[in-house]
PDB file of C-alpha atoms in Angstrom:
ATOM      1  CA  MET A  49      17.304  14.203 -15.498  1.00 91.00           C
ATOM      2  CA  LYS A  50      16.964  18.284 -14.856  1.00 94.00           C
ATOM      3  CA  GLU A  51      16.718  19.525 -11.442  1.00 94.00           C
ATOM      4  CA  ILE A  52      13.698  21.749 -10.496  1.00 92.00           C
ATOM      5  CA  THR A  53      15.061  22.424  -6.853  1.00 86.00           C
ATOM      6  CA  SER A  54      18.803  22.916  -5.933  1.00 88.00           C
ATOM      7  CA  ASP A  55      18.662  21.013  -2.658  1.00 92.00           C
ATOM      8  CA  ILE A  56      19.367  17.724  -3.688  1.00 95.00           C
ATOM      9  CA  ASN A  57      21.300  15.308  -2.146  1.00 97.00           C
ATOM     10  CA  TRP A  58      22.110  13.007  -3.587  1.00 97.00           C
ATOM     11  CA  ASN A  59      22.929  10.584  -1.511  1.00 97.00           C
ATOM     12  CA  GLN A  60      18.929  10.517   0.427  1.00 96.00           C
ATOM     13  CA  VAL A  61      17.813   7.088   0.892  1.00 98.00           C
ATOM     14  CA  CYS A  62      14.688   7.117  -0.754  1.00 98.00           C
ATOM     15  CA  TRP A  63      11.389   4.692  -0.461  1.00 98.00           C
ATOM     16  CA  LYS A  64       8.423   4.338  -2.493  1.00 98.00           C
ATOM     17  CA  TYR A  65       5.901   1.675  -0.930  1.00 98.00           C
ATOM     18  CA  MET A  66       2.967   0.190  -3.263  1.00 96.00           C
ATOM     19  CA  LYS A  67       0.748  -2.576  -3.857  1.00 96.00           C
ATOM     20  CA  THR A  68       2.973  -5.720  -4.423  1.00 96.00           C
ATOM     21  CA  GLU A  69       1.044  -6.439  -7.904  1.00 96.00           C
ATOM     22  CA  TYR A  70       1.933  -2.902  -9.046  1.00 96.00           C
ATOM     23  CA  PHE A  71       5.225  -3.457  -7.879  1.00 97.00           C
ATOM     24  CA  ILE A  72       5.594  -7.191  -9.567  1.00 97.00           C
ATOM     25  CA  ASP A  73       3.781  -5.983 -13.031  1.00 97.00           C
ATOM     26  CA  GLN A  74       6.964  -2.999 -13.233  1.00 97.00           C
ATOM     27  CA  LEU A  75       9.727  -4.873 -12.709  1.00 97.00           C
ATOM     28  CA  LYS A  76       9.121  -7.250 -14.989  1.00 97.00           C
ATOM     29  CA  ASN A  77       8.278  -5.567 -17.954  1.00 97.00           C
ATOM     30  CA  ARG A  78      11.171  -2.419 -16.676  1.00 97.00           C
ATOM     31  CA  TYR A  79       9.263   0.354 -16.666  1.00 97.00           C
ATOM     32  CA  MET A  80       8.218   2.723 -13.361  1.00 98.00           C
ATOM     33  CA  TYR A  81       4.136   4.453 -13.971  1.00 98.00           C
ATOM     34  CA  PHE A  82       3.603   8.055 -13.543  1.00 97.00           C
ATOM     35  CA  ALA A  83       0.331   8.841 -12.152  1.00 96.00           C
ATOM     36  CA  SER A  84      -1.202  12.100 -13.272  1.00 95.00           C
ATOM     37  CA  ALA A  85      -1.589  15.363 -11.189  1.00 93.00           C
ATOM     38  CA  ASP A  86      -5.227  14.391 -11.440  1.00 90.00           C
ATOM     39  CA  GLU A  87      -5.531  11.317  -9.203  1.00 93.00           C
ATOM     40  CA  PHE A  88      -3.875  11.394  -6.627  1.00 90.00           C
ATOM     41  CA  ASP A  89      -5.681  12.191  -3.382  1.00 86.00           C
ATOM     42  CA  ASP A  90      -4.356  15.040  -2.135  1.00 86.00           C
ATOM     43  CA  PRO A  91      -7.356  17.764  -3.303  1.00 84.00           C
ATOM     44  CA  PHE A  92      -4.800  21.088  -3.268  1.00 85.00           C
ATOM     45  CA  GLU A  93      -2.149  19.015  -5.579  1.00 85.00           C
ATOM     46  CA  GLY A  94      -0.144  21.853  -7.107  1.00 82.00           C
ATOM     47  CA  ALA A  95      -2.887  25.161  -6.356  1.00 82.00           C
ATOM     48  CA  ILE A  96      -1.003  28.394  -5.515  1.00 78.00           C
ATOM     49  CA  HIS A  97      -3.211  29.210  -2.944  1.00 74.00           C
ATOM     50  CA  VAL A  98      -5.554  27.735  -0.600  1.00 75.00           C
ATOM     51  CA  GLU A  99      -8.936  29.978   0.423  1.00 69.00           C
ATOM     52  CA  GLU A 100     -11.400  29.336   2.260  1.00 68.00           C
ATOM     53  CA  ASP A 101     -13.978  30.541   0.659  1.00 61.00           C
ATOM     54  CA  LEU A 102     -14.006  31.110  -3.481  1.00 60.00           C
ATOM     55  CA  THR A 103     -17.268  32.731  -3.705  1.00 62.00           C
ATOM     56  CA  HIS A 104     -15.514  36.286  -4.395  1.00 60.00           C
ATOM     57  CA  ILE A 105     -14.361  34.620  -7.607  1.00 59.00           C
ATOM     58  CA  SER A 106     -16.042  32.435  -8.458  1.00 59.00           C
ATOM     59  CA  LYS A 107     -18.460  33.568 -10.021  1.00 62.00           C
ATOM     60  CA  HIS A 108     -15.734  35.703 -12.260  1.00 59.00           C
ATOM     61  CA  PRO A 109     -16.470  34.949 -16.324  1.00 66.00           C
ATOM     62  CA  ILE A 110     -13.220  33.869 -16.109  1.00 67.00           C
ATOM     63  CA  PHE A 111     -12.975  30.856 -13.175  1.00 55.00           C
ATOM     64  CA  ALA A 112     -14.245  28.481 -14.816  1.00 56.00           C
ATOM     65  CA  ARG A 113     -12.481  29.121 -17.428  1.00 60.00           C
ATOM     66  CA  ILE A 114      -9.601  28.970 -15.489  1.00 61.00           C
ATOM     67  CA  ASP A 115     -10.353  26.352 -13.523  1.00 60.00           C
ATOM     68  CA  SER A 116     -10.864  24.014 -16.664  1.00 67.00           C
ATOM     69  CA  ALA A 117      -7.290  24.789 -18.539  1.00 67.00           C
ATOM     70  CA  PHE A 118      -5.575  23.431 -14.670  1.00 76.00           C
ATOM     71  CA  LYS A 119      -7.501  20.865 -14.972  1.00 80.00           C
ATOM     72  CA  ALA A 120      -6.451  19.862 -18.027  1.00 80.00           C
ATOM     73  CA  LEU A 121      -2.588  20.770 -16.983  1.00 84.00           C
ATOM     74  CA  LYS A 122      -2.802  18.381 -14.011  1.00 87.00           C
ATOM     75  CA  GLN A 123      -3.512  15.727 -16.602  1.00 88.00           C
ATOM     76  CA  LEU A 124      -1.210  16.157 -18.606  1.00 90.00           C
ATOM     77  CA  THR A 125       1.254  16.262 -15.502  1.00 94.00           C
ATOM     78  CA  LYS A 126       3.288  13.114 -14.423  1.00 96.00           C
ATOM     79  CA  ILE A 127       4.698  12.110 -11.554  1.00 97.00           C
ATOM     80  CA  SER A 128       6.464   9.577  -9.482  1.00 98.00           C
ATOM     81  CA  CYS A 129       6.925  10.069  -5.341  1.00 97.00           C
ATOM     82  CA  TRP A 130       9.202   8.733  -3.084  1.00 98.00           C
ATOM     83  CA  HIS A 131       9.735   9.579   0.521  1.00 98.00           C
ATOM     84  CA  LYS A 132      12.933  11.158   2.345  1.00 98.00           C
ATOM     85  CA  SER A 133      13.752   8.833   4.861  1.00 97.00           C
ATOM     86  CA  ASP A 134      16.959   6.908   5.906  1.00 96.00           C
ATOM     87  CA  ASN A 135      14.483   4.648   7.523  1.00 96.00           C
ATOM     88  CA  GLU A 136      11.056   2.398   6.980  1.00 96.00           C
ATOM     89  CA  SER A 137       7.939   3.862   8.007  1.00 96.00           C
ATOM     90  CA  ASN A 138       4.646   3.037  10.012  1.00 95.00           C
ATOM     91  CA  LEU A 139       2.617   5.033   8.382  1.00 94.00           C
ATOM     92  CA  MET A 140       4.393   4.881   4.671  1.00 96.00           C
ATOM     93  CA  TRP A 141       3.726   1.086   5.134  1.00 96.00           C
ATOM     94  CA  LYS A 142      -0.021   2.388   6.131  1.00 94.00           C
ATOM     95  CA  PHE A 143      -1.458   4.005   3.892  1.00 92.00           C
ATOM     96  CA  TYR A 144       0.721   3.609   0.441  1.00 93.00           C
ATOM     97  CA  ALA A 145       1.247  -0.927   0.710  1.00 92.00           C
ATOM     98  CA  GLN A 146      -2.086  -1.933   1.206  1.00 90.00           C
ATOM     99  CA  ASP A 147      -1.812  -2.081   4.751  1.00 91.00           C
ATOM    100  CA  LYS A 148       1.233  -3.033   5.028  1.00 93.00           C
ATOM    101  CA  LYS A 149       0.723  -6.110   3.337  1.00 95.00           C
ATOM    102  CA  GLY A 150       2.937  -4.683  -0.234  1.00 96.00           C
ATOM    103  CA  ILE A 151       6.639  -3.386  -0.632  1.00 97.00           C
ATOM    104  CA  ALA A 152       8.847  -1.081  -0.336  1.00 98.00           C
ATOM    105  CA  ILE A 153      11.760  -0.401  -3.328  1.00 98.00           C
ATOM    106  CA  VAL A 154      15.357   0.402  -1.648  1.00 98.00           C
ATOM    107  CA  THR A 155      17.243   3.521  -3.154  1.00 98.00           C
ATOM    108  CA  THR A 156      19.353   6.762  -3.312  1.00 98.00           C
ATOM    109  CA  ALA A 157      18.629   9.861  -5.047  1.00 97.00           C
ATOM    110  CA  GLU A 158      21.632   9.510  -7.747  1.00 97.00           C
ATOM    111  CA  LYS A 159      20.712   5.427  -8.273  1.00 98.00           C
ATOM    112  CA  MET A 160      17.260   6.909 -10.255  1.00 98.00           C
ATOM    113  CA  LYS A 161      19.696   9.341 -12.251  1.00 96.00           C
ATOM    114  CA  GLU A 162      21.204   6.516 -13.180  1.00 97.00           C
ATOM    115  CA  ALA A 163      18.430   3.646 -13.317  1.00 98.00           C
ATOM    116  CA  PHE A 164      15.370   5.726 -15.358  1.00 97.00           C
ATOM    117  CA  LYS A 165      15.420   6.505 -19.074  1.00 96.00           C
ATOM    118  CA  PRO A 166      14.149   8.810 -21.464  1.00 93.00           C
ATOM    119  CA  TYR A 167      10.212   8.846 -22.540  1.00 93.00           C
ATOM    120  CA  LYS A 168       9.763   9.471 -25.701  1.00 90.00           C
ATOM    121  CA  ILE A 169       5.024   9.807 -25.724  1.00 89.00           C
ATOM    122  CA  GLN A 170       5.410   8.410 -29.574  1.00 84.00           C
ATOM    123  CA  SER A 171       8.632   6.700 -31.579  1.00 80.00           C
ATOM    124  CA  GLU A 172       8.742   9.499 -33.555  1.00 79.00           C
ATOM    125  CA  TYR A 173       8.400  12.207 -31.222  1.00 80.00           C
ATOM    126  CA  GLY A 174      11.656  13.597 -28.623  1.00 83.00           C
ATOM    127  CA  GLU A 175      12.703  12.541 -25.315  1.00 89.00           C
ATOM    128  CA  GLU A 176      10.396  14.435 -22.558  1.00 91.00           C
ATOM    129  CA  ASN A 177      12.476  16.467 -19.460  1.00 92.00           C
ATOM    130  CA  LEU A 178      12.138  14.379 -16.142  1.00 96.00           C
ATOM    131  CA  TYR A 179      12.653  16.586 -13.659  1.00 96.00           C
ATOM    132  CA  ILE A 180      13.892  15.560  -9.708  1.00 97.00           C
ATOM    133  CA  GLY A 181      12.767  17.956  -7.019  1.00 96.00           C
ATOM    134  CA  ASN A 182      12.329  17.896  -3.544  1.00 97.00           C
ATOM    135  CA  VAL A 183       8.661  18.533  -2.688  1.00 96.00           C
ATOM    136  CA  GLN A 184       8.697  22.143  -1.278  1.00 93.00           C
ATOM    137  CA  TYR A 185       5.896  21.376   1.809  1.00 94.00           C
ATOM    138  CA  ILE A 186       5.240  26.248   2.351  1.00 90.00           C
ATOM    139  CA  ASP A 187       1.476  27.204   4.533  1.00 91.00           C
ATOM    140  CA  LEU A 188      -0.789  27.814   1.347  1.00 88.00           C
ATOM    141  CA  THR A 189      -3.237  30.171   3.644  1.00 88.00           C
ATOM    142  CA  ASN A 190      -0.266  31.917   3.887  1.00 84.00           C
ATOM    143  CA  ASN A 191       1.994  32.220   1.661  1.00 73.00           C
ATOM    144  CA  ASN A 192       1.482  32.156  -2.730  1.00 72.00           C
ATOM    145  CA  ALA A 193       3.856  28.252  -4.537  1.00 71.00           C
ATOM    146  CA  ASP A 194       5.546  29.066  -7.486  1.00 66.00           C
ATOM    147  CA  PHE A 195       3.218  29.114 -10.447  1.00 66.00           C
ATOM    148  CA  GLY A 196       5.117  27.484 -13.099  1.00 71.00           C
ATOM    149  CA  ASP A 197       3.681  24.304 -14.923  1.00 79.00           C
ATOM    150  CA  ILE A 198       6.107  22.295 -14.139  1.00 89.00           C
ATOM    151  CA  LYS A 199       6.944  23.834 -10.419  1.00 90.00           C
ATOM    152  CA  ARG A 200       3.916  23.830  -8.964  1.00 88.00           C
ATOM    153  CA  PHE A 201       3.602  20.577  -8.829  1.00 92.00           C
ATOM    154  CA  PHE A 202       6.838  20.423  -6.541  1.00 94.00           C
ATOM    155  CA  TYR A 203       5.149  22.479  -3.352  1.00 90.00           C
ATOM    156  CA  LYS A 204       1.784  21.033  -1.415  1.00 92.00           C
ATOM    157  CA  HIS A 205      -0.018  22.480   2.010  1.00 92.00           C
ATOM    158  CA  ILE A 206       2.551  22.229   4.808  1.00 93.00           C
ATOM    159  CA  VAL A 207      -0.311  19.418   6.108  1.00 93.00           C
ATOM    160  CA  PHE A 208       1.079  17.072   4.237  1.00 93.00           C
ATOM    161  CA  GLN A 209       4.687  17.695   5.138  1.00 94.00           C
ATOM    162  CA  ASP A 210       5.199  13.879   6.774  1.00 93.00           C
ATOM    163  CA  GLU A 211       5.873  12.867   3.571  1.00 94.00           C
ATOM    164  CA  LYS A 212       9.043  13.950   2.871  1.00 96.00           C
ATOM    165  CA  GLU A 213       8.428  13.908  -0.244  1.00 97.00           C
ATOM    166  CA  LEU A 214      10.946  13.673  -3.307  1.00 98.00           C
ATOM    167  CA  ARG A 215       9.286  14.251  -7.270  1.00 97.00           C
ATOM    168  CA  LEU A 216       9.938  12.790 -10.542  1.00 98.00           C
ATOM    169  CA  ALA A 217       8.021  14.409 -13.245  1.00 97.00           C
ATOM    170  CA  ILE A 218       7.275  14.474 -16.492  1.00 95.00           C
ATOM    171  CA  SER A 219       4.857  17.718 -18.494  1.00 91.00           C
ATOM    172  CA  LEU A 220       3.907  16.341 -21.974  1.00 89.00           C
ATOM    173  CA  SER A 221       2.325  20.030 -22.293  1.00 78.00           C
ATOM    174  CA  LEU A 222       4.743  20.652 -24.971  1.00 76.00           C
ATOM    175  CA  ALA A 223       3.711  17.229 -26.670  1.00 76.00           C
ATOM    176  CA  SER A 224       0.134  18.237 -26.485  1.00 73.00           C
ATOM    177  CA  GLU A 225       1.016  21.450 -28.085  1.00 71.00           C
ATOM    178  CA  PHE A 226       1.495  18.868 -31.491  1.00 69.00           C
ATOM    179  CA  VAL A 227      -1.338  16.638 -31.284  1.00 64.00           C
ATOM    180  CA  ALA A 228       0.069  13.637 -29.767  1.00 72.00           C
ATOM    181  CA  GLN A 229      -2.428  11.352 -27.803  1.00 79.00           C
ATOM    182  CA  ILE A 230      -1.546  12.420 -24.260  1.00 80.00           C
ATOM    183  CA  PRO A 231      -2.911   9.723 -21.994  1.00 85.00           C
ATOM    184  CA  LEU A 232      -5.359  10.451 -19.127  1.00 85.00           C
ATOM    185  CA  LYS A 233      -3.740   8.744 -16.797  1.00 91.00           C
ATOM    186  CA  GLY A 234      -0.013   8.040 -16.000  1.00 94.00           C
ATOM    187  CA  ILE A 235       2.395   7.137 -18.405  1.00 95.00           C
ATOM    188  CA  HIS A 236       5.717   4.077 -18.606  1.00 97.00           C
ATOM    189  CA  VAL A 237       8.565   5.328 -17.999  1.00 97.00           C
ATOM    190  CA  PRO A 238      11.292   3.087 -18.637  1.00 97.00           C
ATOM    191  CA  VAL A 239      14.041   2.590 -15.806  1.00 98.00           C
ATOM    192  CA  ASP A 240      16.518  -0.497 -15.763  1.00 98.00           C
ATOM    193  CA  TYR A 241      15.312  -1.831 -11.686  1.00 98.00           C
ATOM    194  CA  ALA A 242      19.081  -3.243 -11.397  1.00 97.00           C
ATOM    195  CA  LYS A 243      21.246  -0.032 -11.026  1.00 98.00           C
ATOM    196  CA  LEU A 244      17.633   1.378  -9.356  1.00 98.00           C
ATOM    197  CA  ILE A 245      17.345  -0.845  -6.250  1.00 98.00           C
ATOM    198  CA  ASP A 246      18.958  -1.941  -3.306  1.00 98.00           C
ATOM    199  CA  LYS A 247      16.110  -3.481  -0.948  1.00 98.00           C
ATOM    200  CA  ILE A 248      12.688  -4.725  -1.902  1.00 98.00           C
ATOM    201  CA  ILE A 249      11.211  -4.887   2.065  1.00 98.00           C
ATOM    202  CA  LEU A 250       8.331  -7.197   2.690  1.00 97.00           C
ATOM    203  CA  GLY A 251       5.717  -5.484   3.746  1.00 97.00           C
ATOM    204  CA  PRO A 252       5.343  -7.182   7.530  1.00 96.00           C
ATOM    205  CA  ASN A 253       1.469  -7.543   6.822  1.00 96.00           C
ATOM    206  CA  LEU A 254       2.222  -9.833   3.874  1.00 96.00           C
ATOM    207  CA  PRO A 255      -0.036 -13.620   4.418  1.00 94.00           C
ATOM    208  CA  LYS A 256       2.830 -16.823   3.711  1.00 94.00           C
ATOM    209  CA  GLU A 257       1.786 -18.803   0.587  1.00 95.00           C
ATOM    210  CA  ASP A 258       2.203 -14.655  -0.361  1.00 95.00           C
ATOM    211  CA  LYS A 259       5.194 -14.143   0.326  1.00 96.00           C
ATOM    212  CA  GLN A 260       6.734 -17.372  -1.134  1.00 96.00           C
ATOM    213  CA  GLU A 261       4.766 -16.761  -3.879  1.00 96.00           C
ATOM    214  CA  LEU A 262       6.494 -13.030  -4.126  1.00 97.00           C
ATOM    215  CA  ILE A 263      10.392 -13.936  -2.840  1.00 97.00           C
ATOM    216  CA  LYS A 264      10.165 -16.801  -5.516  1.00 97.00           C
ATOM    217  CA  THR A 265       8.936 -14.019  -8.785  1.00 97.00           C
ATOM    218  CA  ILE A 266      11.432 -11.747  -7.692  1.00 97.00           C
ATOM    219  CA  THR A 267      13.886 -14.582  -7.595  1.00 97.00           C
ATOM    220  CA  GLU A 268      12.745 -15.693 -11.203  1.00 97.00           C
ATOM    221  CA  LEU A 269      13.433 -12.053 -12.605  1.00 97.00           C
ATOM    222  CA  GLY A 270      16.779 -12.270 -10.748  1.00 97.00           C
ATOM    223  CA  PHE A 271      16.955  -9.771  -7.681  1.00 98.00           C
ATOM    224  CA  GLU A 272      16.932 -12.371  -4.958  1.00 97.00           C
ATOM    225  CA  SER A 273      19.839 -10.924  -3.798  1.00 97.00           C
ATOM    226  CA  LYS A 274      17.338  -7.214  -2.644  1.00 98.00           C
ATOM    227  CA  ILE A 275      14.872  -8.999  -0.550  1.00 98.00           C
ATOM    228  CA  SER A 276      15.114  -8.071   2.666  1.00 97.00           C
ATOM    229  CA  ASN A 277      11.869  -8.711   5.513  1.00 97.00           C
ATOM    230  CA  SER A 278      11.001  -5.485   7.213  1.00 97.00           C
ATOM    231  CA  SER A 279      11.857  -4.267  10.805  1.00 96.00           C
ATOM    232  CA  LEU A 280       8.544  -4.731  12.069  1.00 96.00           C
ATOM    233  CA  THR A 281       9.321  -8.376  10.901  1.00 95.00           C
ATOM    234  CA  TYR A 282      11.158  -8.968  14.521  1.00 95.00           C
ATOM    235  CA  LEU A 283      10.968  -9.726  17.420  1.00 92.00           C
ATOM    236  CA  PRO A 284      11.288  -7.141  20.922  1.00 91.00           C
ATOM    237  CA  ARG A 285      13.760  -7.718  23.476  1.00 91.00           C
ATOM    238  CA  TYR A 286      13.461  -6.374  27.059  1.00 94.00           C
ATOM    239  CA  ILE A 287      16.076  -7.914  29.265  1.00 91.00           C
TER     240      ILE A 287
END
C-alpha cells in the first residue's frame, strides 16, 4: 500500500457506511467493492478547477477530446471511501446506509494496511498499486488541484469537507495500455475482514426482523463478537 499523502494518522478511526446486502455479499466473498470514480454523485470528481461558465473554452477543438479522455480516466480509477471520525455520524448514516437501515464497519488506517490483499485485474497480470491518502479539500473556484492521474482523485471541492474522507484507490491505467479487459464499473479487491474489522455497527433504523436475520448471518460468518448497536438506539436520560 502506497501513501499518496504524508499526513496519514495510522491510528485514525475510520468508518464505512453501507447497505446491509452489500456488506453481507462482500463479507461472504471476502472482497471490498472499489467503485469507479464516475459512479460517484460528486459532479466535480477528479476536476482540477471549477468555473461558473466554460463557454470560453468548450468550443475549442481539443476540449471534446480532453473531456472524453478524462471520462475514460475516471472509469480506470477505482476508489473506496472512508469517513474519519472517533464517533459515528448521523449524517453518514442517512446518506450512505439506506437512511440508517444499513451497517457501518469501524476500523483504523493501520488495519486497512494489514488487511487488504494484492489485486490483479487478471491472474496473468502483475499486482496493481493500492494507494491510501487523506482527501485534501480546497476551494476549486480559486485554486487548481494536482494534475497527476491518481493524485487528482485525492482532492475535492471544499463544499464536501464534511465528509472527512480517507481514500483507497487503484488506477488501472497501466493495465489498459496492455489491452486488459477493464471493468466499466467497480472492482472486487480481496481483503481479510478478520484483520480489518474492529466493530460492525447495526443501523438504528433496521427493522426488527431484518436485524435478527442480519445478526444470524454475521454470526454464521464468525463475526458475532464484532457486532454493536448504534448509540442512536440508546435511551435518553434527563436526570
